[in-house]
Amino acid sequence: MPFLKITVTLKKSVEDAEGQSVVKALKLLGYENIKDVRTGKVYFIELENGSIEEGREFCSKLLSNPVINECKVELDGN
Amino acid sequence: MPFLKITVTLKKSVEDAEGQSVVKALKLLGYENIKDVRTGKVYFIELENGSIEEGREFCSKLLSNPVINECKVELDGN
């Protein structure tokens, strides 16, 4: 069965407070080579007859806020 | 600059309540073809001289709980 992988991230112009916390924590753990961290949510949606177009609808209707989020939709499987 | 992409998901044996909420919501929106949804967090970590091995350390030391989570580490860029 095919599945859609939808990755929802913050737009680059929006500050990612969680990512900045991860930067701080990794530096405290001794990883001085960290430059930046951005975070996101990922949804693996198993469905019948899925399409990229349908994935985009899921994004705009439920999974993301278009003011602050970007969605990346990928179709896997057969 | 290279970056590590780390995807943290729940193990298959652990119930994903958030994923089940998304299934319900999508069905309410009329998408009857949805079979299952699993969710996860994704971290895009920009760093100097990164390696997969280092990404696995970030997982085990900070980003995941080995009792319930699985980590997938990918290295991108140059």
PDB file of C-alpha atoms in Angstrom, chain A:
ATOM      1  CA  MET A   1       0.000   0.000   0.000  1.00  0.00           C
ATOM      2  CA  PRO A   2       1.359   3.464  -0.857  1.00  0.00           C
ATOM      3  CA  PHE A   3       2.064   6.039   1.787  1.00  0.00           C
ATOM      4  CA  LEU A   4       2.479   9.758   1.823  1.00  0.00           C
ATOM      5  CA  LYS A   5       5.308  11.256   3.827  1.00  0.00           C
ATOM      6  CA  ILE A   6       4.472  14.828   4.791  1.00  0.00           C
ATOM      7  CA  THR A   7       7.134  16.969   6.463  1.00  0.00           C
ATOM      8  CA  VAL A   8       5.899  20.183   8.101  1.00  0.00           C
ATOM      9  CA  THR A   9       8.587  22.739   9.017  1.00  0.00           C
ATOM     10  CA  LEU A  10       8.628  26.361  10.059  1.00  0.00           C
ATOM     11  CA  LYS A  11       9.314  28.854   7.259  1.00  0.00           C
ATOM     12  CA  LYS A  12      12.906  30.083   7.252  1.00  0.00           C
ATOM     13  CA  SER A  13      11.733  33.561   8.281  1.00  0.00           C
ATOM     14  CA  VAL A  14      10.121  32.179  11.469  1.00  0.00           C
ATOM     15  CA  GLU A  15      12.300  31.705  14.539  1.00  0.00           C
ATOM     16  CA  ASP A  16      12.573  28.066  15.639  1.00  0.00           C
ATOM     17  CA  ALA A  17      12.772  28.215  19.434  1.00  0.00           C
ATOM     18  CA  GLU A  18      12.882  24.435  19.813  1.00  0.00           C
ATOM     19  CA  GLY A  19      15.759  24.236  17.332  1.00  0.00           C
ATOM     20  CA  GLN A  20      17.658  26.875  19.283  1.00  0.00           C
ATOM     21  CA  SER A  21      17.157  24.873  22.491  1.00  0.00           C
ATOM     22  CA  VAL A  22      18.651  21.841  20.760  1.00  0.00           C
ATOM     23  CA  VAL A  23      21.652  23.931  19.619  1.00  0.00           C
ATOM     24  CA  LYS A  24      22.254  25.037  23.224  1.00  0.00           C
ATOM     25  CA  ALA A  25      21.845  21.532  24.622  1.00  0.00           C
ATOM     26  CA  LEU A  26      24.229  19.970  22.078  1.00  0.00           C
ATOM     27  CA  LYS A  27      26.835  22.660  22.801  1.00  0.00           C
ATOM     28  CA  LEU A  28      26.488  21.994  26.528  1.00  0.00           C
ATOM     29  CA  LEU A  29      27.146  18.325  25.744  1.00  0.00           C
ATOM     30  CA  GLY A  30      30.430  19.384  24.128  1.00  0.00           C
ATOM     31  CA  TYR A  31      29.479  19.470  20.434  1.00  0.00           C
ATOM     32  CA  GLU A  32      31.016  22.824  19.468  1.00  0.00           C
ATOM     33  CA  ASN A  33      30.639  22.157  15.723  1.00  0.00           C
ATOM     34  CA  ILE A  34      26.860  22.709  15.691  1.00  0.00           C
ATOM     35  CA  LYS A  35      25.817  25.735  13.596  1.00  0.00           C
ATOM     36  CA  ASP A  36      22.041  25.597  13.489  1.00  0.00           C
ATOM     37  CA  VAL A  37      19.113  23.271  14.140  1.00  0.00           C
ATOM     38  CA  ARG A  38      15.650  23.461  12.556  1.00  0.00           C
ATOM     39  CA  THR A  39      12.842  21.177  13.676  1.00  0.00           C
ATOM     40  CA  GLY A  40       9.714  19.809  12.038  1.00  0.00           C
ATOM     41  CA  LYS A  41       6.923  17.245  12.246  1.00  0.00           C
ATOM     42  CA  VAL A  42       6.648  14.281   9.955  1.00  0.00           C
ATOM     43  CA  TYR A  43       3.481  12.301   9.132  1.00  0.00           C
ATOM     44  CA  PHE A  44       3.582   8.881   7.477  1.00  0.00           C
ATOM     45  CA  ILE A  45       0.097   8.422   6.009  1.00  0.00           C
ATOM     46  CA  GLU A  46      -0.822   4.963   4.756  1.00  0.00           C
ATOM     47  CA  LEU A  47      -3.725   5.137   2.309  1.00  0.00           C
ATOM     48  CA  GLU A  48      -5.395   3.640  -0.749  1.00  0.00           C
ATOM     49  CA  ASN A  49      -4.836   5.389  -4.073  1.00  0.00           C
ATOM     50  CA  GLY A  50      -2.886   8.273  -2.595  1.00  0.00           C
ATOM     51  CA  SER A  51      -1.518  11.133  -4.670  1.00  0.00           C
ATOM     52  CA  ILE A  52       0.786  14.089  -4.076  1.00  0.00           C
ATOM     53  CA  GLU A  53      -2.215  16.328  -4.765  1.00  0.00           C
ATOM     54  CA  GLU A  54      -4.170  14.681  -1.932  1.00  0.00           C
ATOM     55  CA  GLY A  55      -1.165  15.128   0.377  1.00  0.00           C
ATOM     56  CA  ARG A  56      -1.176  18.851  -0.373  1.00  0.00           C
ATOM     57  CA  GLU A  57      -4.859  18.959   0.595  1.00  0.00           C
ATOM     58  CA  PHE A  58      -4.084  17.246   3.935  1.00  0.00           C
ATOM     59  CA  CYS A  59      -1.468  19.944   4.548  1.00  0.00           C
ATOM     60  CA  SER A  60      -3.661  22.891   3.775  1.00  0.00           C
ATOM     61  CA  LYS A  61      -6.802  21.535   5.481  1.00  0.00           C
ATOM     62  CA  LEU A  62      -5.338  19.961   8.623  1.00  0.00           C
ATOM     63  CA  LEU A  63      -1.614  19.575   9.164  1.00  0.00           C
ATOM     64  CA  SER A  64      -0.099  23.008   8.684  1.00  0.00           C
ATOM     65  CA  ASN A  65      -0.610  26.694   9.274  1.00  0.00           C
ATOM     66  CA  PRO A  66       0.190  28.457   5.995  1.00  0.00           C
ATOM     67  CA  VAL A  67       1.242  31.635   7.815  1.00  0.00           C
ATOM     68  CA  ILE A  68       4.219  29.979   9.507  1.00  0.00           C
ATOM     69  CA  ASN A  69       4.656  26.498   7.997  1.00  0.00           C
ATOM     70  CA  GLU A  70       5.993  24.876   4.855  1.00  0.00           C
ATOM     71  CA  CYS A  71       4.926  21.402   3.725  1.00  0.00           C
ATOM     72  CA  LYS A  72       6.900  18.883   1.738  1.00  0.00           C
ATOM     73  CA  VAL A  73       4.861  15.978   0.334  1.00  0.00           C
ATOM     74  CA  GLU A  74       6.446  12.744  -0.924  1.00  0.00           C
ATOM     75  CA  LEU A  75       4.702   9.635  -2.279  1.00  0.00           C
ATOM     76  CA  ASP A  76       6.304   6.243  -1.589  1.00  0.00           C
ATOM     77  CA  GLY A  77       5.397   2.648  -2.227  1.00  0.00           C
ATOM     78  CA  ASN A  78       3.000   1.376  -4.875  1.00  0.00           C
TER      79      ASN A  78
END
